[in-house]
mmCIF file of C-alpha atoms in Angstrom:
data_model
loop_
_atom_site.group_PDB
_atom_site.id
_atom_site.type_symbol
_atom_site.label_atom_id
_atom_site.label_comp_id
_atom_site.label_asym_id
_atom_site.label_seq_id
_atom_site.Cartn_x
_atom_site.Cartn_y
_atom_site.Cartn_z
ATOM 1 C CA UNK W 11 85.376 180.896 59.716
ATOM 2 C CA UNK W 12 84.812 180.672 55.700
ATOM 3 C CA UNK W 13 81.619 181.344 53.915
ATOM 4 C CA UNK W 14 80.812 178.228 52.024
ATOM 5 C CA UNK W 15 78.294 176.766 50.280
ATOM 6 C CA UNK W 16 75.881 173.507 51.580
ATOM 7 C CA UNK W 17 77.269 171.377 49.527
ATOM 8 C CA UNK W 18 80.818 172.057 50.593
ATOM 9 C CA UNK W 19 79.723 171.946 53.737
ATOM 10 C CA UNK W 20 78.561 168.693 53.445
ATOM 11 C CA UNK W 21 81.545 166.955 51.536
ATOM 12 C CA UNK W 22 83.676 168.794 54.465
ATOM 13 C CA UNK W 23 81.471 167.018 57.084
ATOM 14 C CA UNK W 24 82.006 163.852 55.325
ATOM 15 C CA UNK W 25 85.262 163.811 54.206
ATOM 16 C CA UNK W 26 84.825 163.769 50.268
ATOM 17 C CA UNK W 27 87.521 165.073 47.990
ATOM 18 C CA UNK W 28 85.855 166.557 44.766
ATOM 19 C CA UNK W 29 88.383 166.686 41.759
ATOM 20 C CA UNK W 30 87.811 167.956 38.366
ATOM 21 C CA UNK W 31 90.016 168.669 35.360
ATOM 22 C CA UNK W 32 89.257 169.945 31.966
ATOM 23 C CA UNK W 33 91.152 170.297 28.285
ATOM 24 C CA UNK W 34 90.482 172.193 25.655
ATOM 25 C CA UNK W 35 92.454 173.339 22.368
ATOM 26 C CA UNK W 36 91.818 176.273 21.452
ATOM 27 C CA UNK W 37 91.622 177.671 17.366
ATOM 28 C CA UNK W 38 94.645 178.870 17.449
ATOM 29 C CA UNK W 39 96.241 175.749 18.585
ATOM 30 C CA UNK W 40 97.160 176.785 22.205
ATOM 31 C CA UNK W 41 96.326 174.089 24.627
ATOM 32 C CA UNK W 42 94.841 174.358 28.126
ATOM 33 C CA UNK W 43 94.797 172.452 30.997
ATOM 34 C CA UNK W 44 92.155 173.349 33.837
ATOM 35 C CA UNK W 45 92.434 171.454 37.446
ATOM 36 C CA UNK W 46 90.106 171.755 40.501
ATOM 37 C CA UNK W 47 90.629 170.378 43.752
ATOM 38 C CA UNK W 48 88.657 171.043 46.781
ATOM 39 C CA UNK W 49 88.986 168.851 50.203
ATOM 40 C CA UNK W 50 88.692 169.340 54.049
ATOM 41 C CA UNK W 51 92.319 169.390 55.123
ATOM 42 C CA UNK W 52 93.436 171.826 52.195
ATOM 43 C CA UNK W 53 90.515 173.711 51.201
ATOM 44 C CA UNK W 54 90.177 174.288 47.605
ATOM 45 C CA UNK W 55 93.219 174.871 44.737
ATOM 46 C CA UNK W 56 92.737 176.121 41.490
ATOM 47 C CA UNK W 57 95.200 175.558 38.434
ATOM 48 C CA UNK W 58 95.635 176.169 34.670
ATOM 49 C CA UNK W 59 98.099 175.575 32.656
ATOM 50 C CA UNK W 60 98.081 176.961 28.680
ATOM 51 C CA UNK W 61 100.914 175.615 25.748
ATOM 52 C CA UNK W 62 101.166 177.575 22.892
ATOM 53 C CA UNK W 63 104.060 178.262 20.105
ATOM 54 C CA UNK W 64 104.947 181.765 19.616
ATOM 55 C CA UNK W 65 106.153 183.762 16.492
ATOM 56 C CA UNK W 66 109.734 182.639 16.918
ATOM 57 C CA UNK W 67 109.002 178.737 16.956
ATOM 58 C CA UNK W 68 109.087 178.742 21.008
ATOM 59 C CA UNK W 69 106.973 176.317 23.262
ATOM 60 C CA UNK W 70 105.723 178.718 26.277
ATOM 61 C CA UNK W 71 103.708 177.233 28.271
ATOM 62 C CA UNK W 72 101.974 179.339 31.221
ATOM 63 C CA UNK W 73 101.351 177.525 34.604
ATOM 64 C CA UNK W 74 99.155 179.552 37.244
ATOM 65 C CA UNK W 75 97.644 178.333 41.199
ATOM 66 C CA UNK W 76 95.555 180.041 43.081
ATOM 67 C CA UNK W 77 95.091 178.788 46.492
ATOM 68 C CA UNK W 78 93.500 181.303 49.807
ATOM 69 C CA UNK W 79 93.196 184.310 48.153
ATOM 70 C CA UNK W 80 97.184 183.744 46.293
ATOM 71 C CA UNK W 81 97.854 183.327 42.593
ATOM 72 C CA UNK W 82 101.262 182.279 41.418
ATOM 73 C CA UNK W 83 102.059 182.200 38.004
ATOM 74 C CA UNK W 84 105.201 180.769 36.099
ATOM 75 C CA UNK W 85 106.029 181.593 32.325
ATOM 76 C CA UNK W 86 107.986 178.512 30.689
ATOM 77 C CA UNK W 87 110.134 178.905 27.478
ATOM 78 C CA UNK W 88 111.093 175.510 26.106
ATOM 79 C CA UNK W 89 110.592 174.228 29.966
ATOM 80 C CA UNK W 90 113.156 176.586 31.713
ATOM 81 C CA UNK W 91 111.511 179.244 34.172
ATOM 82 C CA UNK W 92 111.696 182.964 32.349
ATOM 83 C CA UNK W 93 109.495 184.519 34.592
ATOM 84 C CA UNK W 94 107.529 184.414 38.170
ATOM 85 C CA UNK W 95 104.965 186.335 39.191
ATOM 86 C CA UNK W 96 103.165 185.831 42.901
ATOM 87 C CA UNK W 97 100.077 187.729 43.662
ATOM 88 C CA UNK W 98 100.243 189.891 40.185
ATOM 89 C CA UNK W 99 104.210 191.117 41.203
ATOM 90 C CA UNK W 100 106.978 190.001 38.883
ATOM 91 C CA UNK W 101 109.968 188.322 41.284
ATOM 92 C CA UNK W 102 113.203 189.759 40.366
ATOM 93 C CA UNK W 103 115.240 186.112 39.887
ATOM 94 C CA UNK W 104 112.949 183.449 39.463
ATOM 95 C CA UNK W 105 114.216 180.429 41.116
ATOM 96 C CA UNK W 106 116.016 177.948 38.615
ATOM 97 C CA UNK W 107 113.382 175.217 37.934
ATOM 98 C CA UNK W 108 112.127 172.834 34.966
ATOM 99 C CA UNK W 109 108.595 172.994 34.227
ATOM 100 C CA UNK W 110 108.831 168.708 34.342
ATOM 101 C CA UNK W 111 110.297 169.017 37.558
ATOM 102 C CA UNK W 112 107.301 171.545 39.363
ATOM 103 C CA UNK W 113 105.652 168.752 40.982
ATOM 104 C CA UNK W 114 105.761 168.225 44.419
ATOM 105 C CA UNK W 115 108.671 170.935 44.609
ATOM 106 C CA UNK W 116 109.606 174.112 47.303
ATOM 107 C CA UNK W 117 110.585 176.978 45.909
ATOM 108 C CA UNK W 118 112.043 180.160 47.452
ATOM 109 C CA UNK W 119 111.200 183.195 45.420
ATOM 110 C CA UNK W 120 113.466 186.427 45.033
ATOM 111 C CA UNK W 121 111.462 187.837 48.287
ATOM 112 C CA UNK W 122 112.404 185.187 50.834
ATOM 113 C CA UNK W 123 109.023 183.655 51.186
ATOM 114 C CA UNK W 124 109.049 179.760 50.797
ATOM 115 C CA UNK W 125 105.964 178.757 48.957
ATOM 116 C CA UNK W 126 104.513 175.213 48.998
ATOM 117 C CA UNK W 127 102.812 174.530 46.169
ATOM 118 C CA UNK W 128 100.781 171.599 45.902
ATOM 119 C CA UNK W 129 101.136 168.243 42.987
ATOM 120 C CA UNK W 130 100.433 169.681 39.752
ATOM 121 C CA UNK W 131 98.488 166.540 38.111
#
């Protein structure tokens, strides 16, 4: 069983979902989105997302979940998927995705795992 702390022991016991998402802009005006979740039935997921514009004029925006002990992370230019990378490796064909259309989606990666990911909010 996992180590956790009283307090997530407690909300566990009880039931309580604890949310929490932060913005901030950054000087060099890059955006970033930071979203916590932690419940009983899922545990706890941790996401960022960061916007920027690069030297050509492109939006890239970087999208990244880490959920029991896995990190995913997508790279979006102007929303279409350039690159995946699960658990630090890049996937040779990153399934054909928008970045509008990540919620609630299944993807199957280049290495035949199917990974779940959970409503990006």
């Amino acid at each position: 069983e996992k180590k956790q702390s009283l307090g997530a022991w407690i909300m566990n016991k009880l039931g309580i979902e604890l949310t929490v998402t932060s913005y901030s802009k950054k000087a060099d005006g890059s955006m970033a989105k930071s979203f916590y979740t932690s419940n009983a039935a899922t545990g706890s997921t941790n996401k960022e997302s960061k916007t920027y514009i690069d030297k050509e004029g492109r939006t890239i925006t970087v999208m990244s979940m880490k959920k029991d002990g896995n990190v995913m992370e997508d790279m979006f230019i102007a929303g279409k998927l350039v690159e995946r990378k699960v658990n630090g490796v890049v996937e040779p064909h990153p399934p054909t995705i928008a970045k509008d259309t990540r919620d609630d989606h299944t993807a199957t990666t280049a290495s035949s795992s199917t990974i779940k990911k959970d409503r990006i909010r």
